[in-house]
PDB file of C-alpha atoms in Angstrom:
ATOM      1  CA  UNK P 268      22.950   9.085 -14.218  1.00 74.00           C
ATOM      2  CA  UNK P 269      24.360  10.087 -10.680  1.00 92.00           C
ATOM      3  CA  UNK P 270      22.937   9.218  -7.665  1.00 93.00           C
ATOM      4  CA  UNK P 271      21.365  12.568  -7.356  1.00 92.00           C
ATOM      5  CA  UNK P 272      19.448  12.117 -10.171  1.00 92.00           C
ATOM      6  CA  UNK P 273      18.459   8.615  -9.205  1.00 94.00           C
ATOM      7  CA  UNK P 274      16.671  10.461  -6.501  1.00 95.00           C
ATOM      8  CA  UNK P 275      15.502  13.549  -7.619  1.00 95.00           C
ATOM      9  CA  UNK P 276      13.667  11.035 -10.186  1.00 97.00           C
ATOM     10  CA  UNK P 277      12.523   8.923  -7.848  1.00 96.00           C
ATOM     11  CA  UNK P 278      11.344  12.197  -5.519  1.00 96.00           C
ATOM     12  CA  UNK P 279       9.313  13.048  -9.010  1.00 97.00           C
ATOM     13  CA  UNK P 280       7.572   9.945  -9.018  1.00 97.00           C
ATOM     14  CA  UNK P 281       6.255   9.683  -5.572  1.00 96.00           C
ATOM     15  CA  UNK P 282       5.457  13.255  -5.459  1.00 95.00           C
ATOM     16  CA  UNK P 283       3.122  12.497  -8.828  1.00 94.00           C
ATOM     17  CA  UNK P 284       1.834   9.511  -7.205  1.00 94.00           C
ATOM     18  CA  UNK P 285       0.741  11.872  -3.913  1.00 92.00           C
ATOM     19  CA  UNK P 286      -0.585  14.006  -6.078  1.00 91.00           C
ATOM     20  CA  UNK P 287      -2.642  11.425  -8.091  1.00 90.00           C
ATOM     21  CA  UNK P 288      -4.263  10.033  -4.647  1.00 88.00           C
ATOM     22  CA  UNK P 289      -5.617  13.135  -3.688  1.00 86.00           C
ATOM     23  CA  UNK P 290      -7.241  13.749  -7.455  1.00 80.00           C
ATOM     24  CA  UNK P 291     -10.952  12.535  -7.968  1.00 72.00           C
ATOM     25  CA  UNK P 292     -10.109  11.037 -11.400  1.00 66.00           C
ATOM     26  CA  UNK P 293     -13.618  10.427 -12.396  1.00 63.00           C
ATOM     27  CA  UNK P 294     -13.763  13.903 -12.053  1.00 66.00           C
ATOM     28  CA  UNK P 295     -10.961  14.942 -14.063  1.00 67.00           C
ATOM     29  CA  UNK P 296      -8.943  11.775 -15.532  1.00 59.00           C
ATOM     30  CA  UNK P 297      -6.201  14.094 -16.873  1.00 70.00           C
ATOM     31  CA  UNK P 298      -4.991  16.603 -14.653  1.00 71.00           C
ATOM     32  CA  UNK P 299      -2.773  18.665 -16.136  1.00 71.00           C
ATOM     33  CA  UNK P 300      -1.394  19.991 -12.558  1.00 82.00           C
ATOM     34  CA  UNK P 301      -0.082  16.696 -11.611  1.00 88.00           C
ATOM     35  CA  UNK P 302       2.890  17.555 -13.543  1.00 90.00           C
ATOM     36  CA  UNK P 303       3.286  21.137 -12.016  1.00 90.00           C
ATOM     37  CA  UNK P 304       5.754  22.561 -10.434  1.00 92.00           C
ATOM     38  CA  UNK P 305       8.327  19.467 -10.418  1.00 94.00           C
ATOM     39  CA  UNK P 306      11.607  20.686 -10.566  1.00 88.00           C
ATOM     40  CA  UNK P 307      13.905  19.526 -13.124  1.00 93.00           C
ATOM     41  CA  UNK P 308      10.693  17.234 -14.921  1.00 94.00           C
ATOM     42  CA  UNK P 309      12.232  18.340 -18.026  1.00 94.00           C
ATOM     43  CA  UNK P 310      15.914  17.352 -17.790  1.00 95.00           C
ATOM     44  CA  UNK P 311      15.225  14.506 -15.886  1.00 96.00           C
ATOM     45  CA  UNK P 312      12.547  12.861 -17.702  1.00 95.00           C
ATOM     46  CA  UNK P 313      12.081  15.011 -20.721  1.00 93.00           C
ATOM     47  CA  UNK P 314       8.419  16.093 -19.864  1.00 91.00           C
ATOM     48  CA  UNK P 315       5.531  14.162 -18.523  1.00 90.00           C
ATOM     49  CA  UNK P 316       5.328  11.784 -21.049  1.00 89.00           C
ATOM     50  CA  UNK P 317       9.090  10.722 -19.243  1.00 93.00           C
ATOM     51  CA  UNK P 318       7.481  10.658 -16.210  1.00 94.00           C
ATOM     52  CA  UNK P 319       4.354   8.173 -17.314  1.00 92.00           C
ATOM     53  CA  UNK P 320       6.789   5.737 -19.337  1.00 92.00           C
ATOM     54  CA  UNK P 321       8.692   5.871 -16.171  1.00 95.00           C
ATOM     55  CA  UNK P 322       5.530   4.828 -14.121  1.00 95.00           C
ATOM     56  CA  UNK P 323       4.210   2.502 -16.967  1.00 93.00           C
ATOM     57  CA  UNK P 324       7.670   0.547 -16.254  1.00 94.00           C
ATOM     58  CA  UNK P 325       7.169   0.773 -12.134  1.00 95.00           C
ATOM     59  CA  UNK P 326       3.880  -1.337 -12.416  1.00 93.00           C
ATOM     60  CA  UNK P 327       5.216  -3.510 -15.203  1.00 92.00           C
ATOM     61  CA  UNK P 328       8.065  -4.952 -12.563  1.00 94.00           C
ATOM     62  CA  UNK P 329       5.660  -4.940  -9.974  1.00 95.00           C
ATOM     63  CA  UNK P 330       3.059  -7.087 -12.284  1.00 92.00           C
ATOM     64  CA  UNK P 331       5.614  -9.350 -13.185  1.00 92.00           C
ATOM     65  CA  UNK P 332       7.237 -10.116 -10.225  1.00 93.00           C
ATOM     66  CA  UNK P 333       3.447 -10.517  -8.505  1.00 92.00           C
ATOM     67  CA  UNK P 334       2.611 -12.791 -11.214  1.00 91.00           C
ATOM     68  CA  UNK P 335       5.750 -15.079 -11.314  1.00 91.00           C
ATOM     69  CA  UNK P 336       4.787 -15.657  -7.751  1.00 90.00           C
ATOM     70  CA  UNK P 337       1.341 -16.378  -7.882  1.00 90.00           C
ATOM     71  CA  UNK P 338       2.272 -18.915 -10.803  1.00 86.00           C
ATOM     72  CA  UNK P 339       3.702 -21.072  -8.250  1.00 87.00           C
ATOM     73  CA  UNK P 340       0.846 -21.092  -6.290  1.00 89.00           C
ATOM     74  CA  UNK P 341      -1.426 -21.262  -8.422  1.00 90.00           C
ATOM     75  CA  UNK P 342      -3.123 -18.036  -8.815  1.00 88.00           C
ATOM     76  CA  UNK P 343      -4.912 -17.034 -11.583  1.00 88.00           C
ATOM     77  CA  UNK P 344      -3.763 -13.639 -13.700  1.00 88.00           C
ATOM     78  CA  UNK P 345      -6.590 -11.533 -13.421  1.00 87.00           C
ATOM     79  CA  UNK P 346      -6.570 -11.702  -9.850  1.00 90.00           C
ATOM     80  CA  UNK P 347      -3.135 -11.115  -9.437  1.00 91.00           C
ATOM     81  CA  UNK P 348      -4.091  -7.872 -11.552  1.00 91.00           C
ATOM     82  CA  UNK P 349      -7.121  -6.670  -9.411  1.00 93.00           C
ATOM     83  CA  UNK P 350      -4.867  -6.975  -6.445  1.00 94.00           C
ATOM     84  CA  UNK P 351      -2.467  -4.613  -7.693  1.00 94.00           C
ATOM     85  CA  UNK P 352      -4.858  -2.505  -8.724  1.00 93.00           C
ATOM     86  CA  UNK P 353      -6.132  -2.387  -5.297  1.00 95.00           C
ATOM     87  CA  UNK P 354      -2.542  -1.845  -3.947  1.00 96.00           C
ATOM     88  CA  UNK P 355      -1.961   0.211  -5.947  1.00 94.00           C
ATOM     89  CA  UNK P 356      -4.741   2.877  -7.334  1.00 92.00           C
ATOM     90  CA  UNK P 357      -3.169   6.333  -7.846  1.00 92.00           C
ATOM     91  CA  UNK P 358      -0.679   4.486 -10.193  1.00 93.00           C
ATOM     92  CA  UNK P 359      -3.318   2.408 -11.775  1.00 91.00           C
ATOM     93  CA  UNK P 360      -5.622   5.537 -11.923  1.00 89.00           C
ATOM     94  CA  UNK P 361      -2.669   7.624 -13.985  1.00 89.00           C
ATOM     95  CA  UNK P 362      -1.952   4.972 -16.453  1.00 88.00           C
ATOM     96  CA  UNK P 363      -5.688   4.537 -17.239  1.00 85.00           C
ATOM     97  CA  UNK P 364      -6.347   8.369 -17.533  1.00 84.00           C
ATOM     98  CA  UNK P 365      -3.119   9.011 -19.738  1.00 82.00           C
ATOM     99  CA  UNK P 366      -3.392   6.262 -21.956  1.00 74.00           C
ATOM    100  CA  UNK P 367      -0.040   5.219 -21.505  1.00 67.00           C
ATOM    101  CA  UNK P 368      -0.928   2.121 -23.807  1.00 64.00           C
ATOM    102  CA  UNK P 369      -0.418   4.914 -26.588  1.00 61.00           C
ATOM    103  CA  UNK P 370       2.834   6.068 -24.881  1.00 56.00           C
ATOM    104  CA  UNK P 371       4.512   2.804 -24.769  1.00 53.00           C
ATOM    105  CA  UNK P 372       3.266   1.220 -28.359  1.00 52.00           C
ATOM    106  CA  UNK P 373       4.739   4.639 -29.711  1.00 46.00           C
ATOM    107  CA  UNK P 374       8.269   4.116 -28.554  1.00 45.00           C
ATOM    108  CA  UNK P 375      10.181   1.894 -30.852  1.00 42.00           C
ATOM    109  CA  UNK P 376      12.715   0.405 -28.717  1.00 39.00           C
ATOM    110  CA  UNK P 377      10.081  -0.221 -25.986  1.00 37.00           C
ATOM    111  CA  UNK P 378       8.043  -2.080 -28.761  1.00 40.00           C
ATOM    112  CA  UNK P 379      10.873  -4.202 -29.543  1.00 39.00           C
ATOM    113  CA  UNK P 380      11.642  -5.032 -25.881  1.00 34.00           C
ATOM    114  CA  UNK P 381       8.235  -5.844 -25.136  1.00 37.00           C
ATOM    115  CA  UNK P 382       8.456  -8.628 -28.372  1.00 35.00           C
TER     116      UNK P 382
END
């Protein structure tokens, strides 16, 4: 992957992440036009369900890394969780409305690196 890509993915996911704070997702938890209009979705990610593994993965590092800290201090899991999910609700809000539980559990080698 060149640079350019690097970004132009990385552009995708912040502009879907935008998108998902301005969406009233009790509303409408699956939004079809979050994933409109976003040049080069396909090639890059190979459709939307690209573009939620892709997110599923962002708050998987940022979990862990939150978590490994707050084991040295002492902090319990599940609050480590509700403070992410407080930092961070338009991701949060996407993986809950797209299931991406399903996503990730269908991908074999994602399975097999999860253990």
């Amino acid at each position: 992957m060149s640079w350019a890509d690097f970004h132009a993915r990385t552009d995708i996911l912040h502009t879907v992440l935008d998108r998902a704070a301005r969406i009233d997702f009790t509303r409408n938890p699956a939004d079809p036009k979050l994933f409109d209009d976003l040049p080069e979705l396909e090639r890059l990610f190979g459709g939307p369900g690209g573009v939620l593994l892709a997110l599923r993965n962002r708050w998987e590092n940022h979990l862990t890394v939150k978590l490994e800290n707050a084991m040295e201090k002492g902090v319990l899991a599940h609050e480590v969780y509700t403070e992410l999910c407080a930092e961070q609700p338009a991701l949060r809000a996407i993986l809950d409305a797209y299931d991406t539980d399903h996503l990730y559990h269908r991908r074999p080698r994602l399975r097999a690196l999860a253990g």
